[in-house]
Amino acid sequence: MNTKNIVLFIIYFTHCGFSFAQKKEINFTEERHKFNQKLIFNQCYNMVKKQITKNDEFKGSFLGRVKTKTGKTYFIVKSSYIFNLNKSATAESQIFVYNYKNEFVGYYYLSNINQLPWKLFHNKLYFNNKDCREKIIVDFTTGIPNAINLKCNGVDDLIELK
């Protein structure tokens, strides 16, 4: 190949969106669900951390199983996506709900990592936010609530299932 053909070859591939060193895009939502489902499968009750990139990680734990009065079974996972680890770390925290087939049902998006629940016991989710006077308990016996109230110091904080 002569120099002209090499230059044309390089121009063609760079303008068509090809790269010889393409970086694989990470689907964080899909990776998060895989992480959560692994927590359920392995029944990881202790906090588990998974490094995704040098700047991103997941943290989470399987809280347990909920069985409603109608006989439906759900799995509850608390999980955080932490990003900007090398600068100013930021967390997105949620309570995830999966059905007995390990299929995603929904999540409660929490504005603060301190809002994550402490434990699940007898179909009740217990929260222990040290900044709040109230002891918050959410009962799942009658089903998965459309919203939960994480009231803190007299101020309601309704969080919808999404």
CSV table of C-alpha atoms in Angstrom, one decimal:
chain,number,residue,atom,x,y,z
A,1,MET,CA,0.0,0.0,0.0
A,2,ASN,CA,1.2,3.4,-0.8
A,3,THR,CA,1.1,6.4,1.6
A,4,LYS,CA,-2.0,7.8,-0.1
A,5,ASN,CA,-4.0,4.6,0.4
A,6,ILE,CA,-2.9,4.3,4.0
A,7,VAL,CA,-4.1,7.9,4.7
A,8,LEU,CA,-7.4,7.2,3.0
A,9,PHE,CA,-7.8,4.0,4.9
A,10,ILE,CA,-7.3,5.8,8.3
A,11,ILE,CA,-9.6,8.6,7.3
A,12,TYR,CA,-12.4,6.2,6.3
A,13,PHE,CA,-12.3,4.2,9.5
A,14,THR,CA,-12.0,7.3,11.8
A,15,HIS,CA,-14.9,9.1,10.1
A,16,CYS,CA,-17.1,6.0,10.1
A,17,GLY,CA,-16.9,5.7,13.9
A,18,PHE,CA,-14.5,2.9,14.0
A,19,SER,CA,-11.7,2.8,16.4
A,20,PHE,CA,-8.9,0.3,16.8
A,21,ALA,CA,-9.1,0.6,20.6
A,22,GLN,CA,-12.8,0.9,21.2
A,23,LYS,CA,-13.8,1.1,24.8
A,24,LYS,CA,-16.8,-1.0,25.8
A,25,GLU,CA,-19.7,1.0,27.1
A,26,ILE,CA,-21.0,-0.1,30.5
A,27,ASN,CA,-24.8,-0.4,31.0
A,28,PHE,CA,-24.8,0.5,34.7
A,29,THR,CA,-28.5,-0.3,35.1
A,30,GLU,CA,-28.1,-3.8,33.7
A,31,GLU,CA,-24.9,-4.3,35.7
A,32,ARG,CA,-26.6,-3.1,38.9
A,33,HIS,CA,-29.5,-5.6,38.4
A,34,LYS,CA,-26.9,-8.4,37.9
A,35,PHE,CA,-25.1,-7.3,41.0
A,36,ASN,CA,-28.4,-7.3,43.0
A,37,GLN,CA,-29.5,-10.6,41.7
A,38,LYS,CA,-26.2,-12.2,42.7
A,39,LEU,CA,-26.7,-10.8,46.2
A,40,ILE,CA,-30.1,-12.6,46.3
A,41,PHE,CA,-28.8,-15.8,44.8
A,42,ASN,CA,-25.8,-16.0,47.2
A,43,GLN,CA,-27.9,-14.6,50.1
A,44,CYS,CA,-25.2,-12.0,50.9
A,45,TYR,CA,-26.5,-10.4,54.1
A,46,ASN,CA,-23.3,-8.6,54.7
A,47,MET,CA,-22.3,-5.5,52.7
A,48,VAL,CA,-20.6,-6.5,49.4
A,49,LYS,CA,-18.6,-4.1,47.2
A,50,LYS,CA,-18.0,-4.5,43.5
A,51,GLN,CA,-15.6,-2.2,41.6
A,52,ILE,CA,-17.0,-1.4,38.2
A,53,THR,CA,-14.4,1.1,36.9
A,54,LYS,CA,-11.7,3.0,38.7
A,55,ASN,CA,-14.3,5.7,39.5
A,56,ASP,CA,-17.4,3.6,40.0
A,57,GLU,CA,-18.6,0.9,42.4
A,58,PHE,CA,-21.7,-0.9,43.7
A,59,LYS,CA,-22.3,-1.7,47.3
A,60,GLY,CA,-25.2,-3.7,48.6
A,61,SER,CA,-26.6,-6.5,50.6
A,62,PHE,CA,-29.6,-8.9,50.5
A,63,LEU,CA,-32.0,-7.9,53.3
A,64,GLY,CA,-34.2,-11.0,53.0
A,65,ARG,CA,-37.4,-12.4,51.7
A,66,VAL,CA,-40.9,-11.0,52.2
A,67,LYS,CA,-44.0,-13.2,52.1
A,68,THR,CA,-47.3,-11.3,51.8
A,69,LYS,CA,-50.7,-12.4,53.2
A,70,THR,CA,-51.7,-13.3,49.6
A,71,GLY,CA,-48.7,-15.7,49.4
A,72,LYS,CA,-46.5,-13.7,47.1
A,73,THR,CA,-42.8,-13.8,47.8
A,74,TYR,CA,-40.4,-10.8,47.2
A,75,PHE,CA,-36.7,-10.3,47.7
A,76,ILE,CA,-35.5,-7.0,49.2
A,77,VAL,CA,-32.0,-5.6,48.4
A,78,LYS,CA,-30.4,-2.4,49.6
A,79,SER,CA,-27.9,-1.2,47.0
A,80,SER,CA,-25.9,1.9,46.2
A,81,TYR,CA,-24.1,3.1,43.1
A,82,ILE,CA,-21.1,5.2,44.1
A,83,PHE,CA,-19.4,7.3,41.4
A,84,ASN,CA,-16.7,9.9,41.1
A,85,LEU,CA,-14.6,7.9,43.6
A,86,ASN,CA,-11.4,9.7,42.7
A,87,LYS,CA,-12.9,13.2,43.1
A,88,SER,CA,-16.0,13.9,45.1
A,89,ALA,CA,-17.7,10.6,45.7
A,90,THR,CA,-21.5,10.6,45.2
A,91,ALA,CA,-23.9,7.8,45.9
A,92,GLU,CA,-27.3,6.9,44.5
A,93,SER,CA,-29.0,4.5,47.0
A,94,GLN,CA,-32.1,2.4,46.4
A,95,ILE,CA,-34.2,-0.3,48.0
A,96,PHE,CA,-34.8,-2.9,45.2
A,97,VAL,CA,-37.7,-5.3,45.1
A,98,TYR,CA,-37.6,-8.5,43.0
A,99,ASN,CA,-40.2,-11.2,42.7
A,100,TYR,CA,-39.8,-14.9,43.5
A,101,LYS,CA,-38.5,-15.4,39.9
A,102,ASN,CA,-35.7,-12.9,40.6
A,103,GLU,CA,-37.4,-10.4,38.2
A,104,PHE,CA,-37.2,-6.7,38.9
A,105,VAL,CA,-40.4,-5.3,40.4
A,106,GLY,CA,-39.4,-1.7,41.4
A,107,TYR,CA,-37.3,0.4,43.7
A,108,TYR,CA,-37.5,3.2,46.2
A,109,TYR,CA,-35.0,5.9,45.4
A,110,LEU,CA,-33.4,7.3,48.6
A,111,SER,CA,-32.0,10.8,48.7
A,112,ASN,CA,-29.4,10.0,51.3
A,113,ILE,CA,-27.3,6.9,51.9
A,114,ASN,CA,-28.2,7.2,55.6
A,115,GLN,CA,-31.8,6.4,54.7
A,116,LEU,CA,-31.0,2.8,53.7
A,117,PRO,CA,-32.7,0.2,55.9
A,118,TRP,CA,-30.9,-1.6,58.6
A,119,LYS,CA,-32.6,-5.0,58.5
A,120,LEU,CA,-35.6,-6.9,57.4
A,121,PHE,CA,-37.3,-9.1,60.1
A,122,HIS,CA,-40.8,-10.7,60.0
A,123,ASN,CA,-41.8,-8.9,56.8
A,124,LYS,CA,-40.9,-5.5,58.3
A,125,LEU,CA,-38.1,-3.2,57.1
A,126,TYR,CA,-36.3,-1.4,59.9
A,127,PHE,CA,-34.6,2.0,59.4
A,128,ASN,CA,-32.1,3.5,61.8
A,129,ASN,CA,-31.3,7.0,60.7
A,130,LYS,CA,-29.3,8.5,63.6
A,131,ASP,CA,-30.3,12.0,62.5
A,132,CYS,CA,-34.0,11.3,63.1
A,133,ARG,CA,-36.0,11.0,66.3
A,134,GLU,CA,-38.5,8.5,64.7
A,135,LYS,CA,-37.9,4.8,64.5
A,136,ILE,CA,-39.2,3.9,61.1
A,137,ILE,CA,-40.7,0.4,60.4
A,138,VAL,CA,-42.3,-0.4,57.0
A,139,ASP,CA,-44.6,-3.5,57.0
A,140,PHE,CA,-44.7,-5.6,53.8
A,141,THR,CA,-47.2,-8.1,55.1
A,142,THR,CA,-50.1,-6.8,53.0
A,143,GLY,CA,-47.9,-6.3,49.9
A,144,ILE,CA,-45.3,-4.0,48.5
A,145,PRO,CA,-46.3,-0.4,49.4
A,146,ASN,CA,-46.7,2.1,46.5
A,147,ALA,CA,-44.9,4.6,48.8
A,148,ILE,CA,-43.0,4.6,52.1
A,149,ASN,CA,-42.7,7.4,54.5
A,150,LEU,CA,-39.2,7.9,55.9
A,151,LYS,CA,-40.4,10.6,58.3
A,152,CYS,CA,-37.5,12.5,60.0
A,153,ASN,CA,-37.9,14.9,62.9
A,154,GLY,CA,-41.6,15.4,62.2
A,155,VAL,CA,-41.1,16.0,58.5
A,156,ASP,CA,-42.7,13.5,56.1
A,157,ASP,CA,-40.5,12.1,53.3
A,158,LEU,CA,-42.7,10.0,51.0
A,159,ILE,CA,-40.8,7.8,48.6
A,160,GLU,CA,-42.7,6.2,45.8
A,161,LEU,CA,-42.0,2.8,44.3
A,162,LYS,CA,-40.7,3.3,40.8
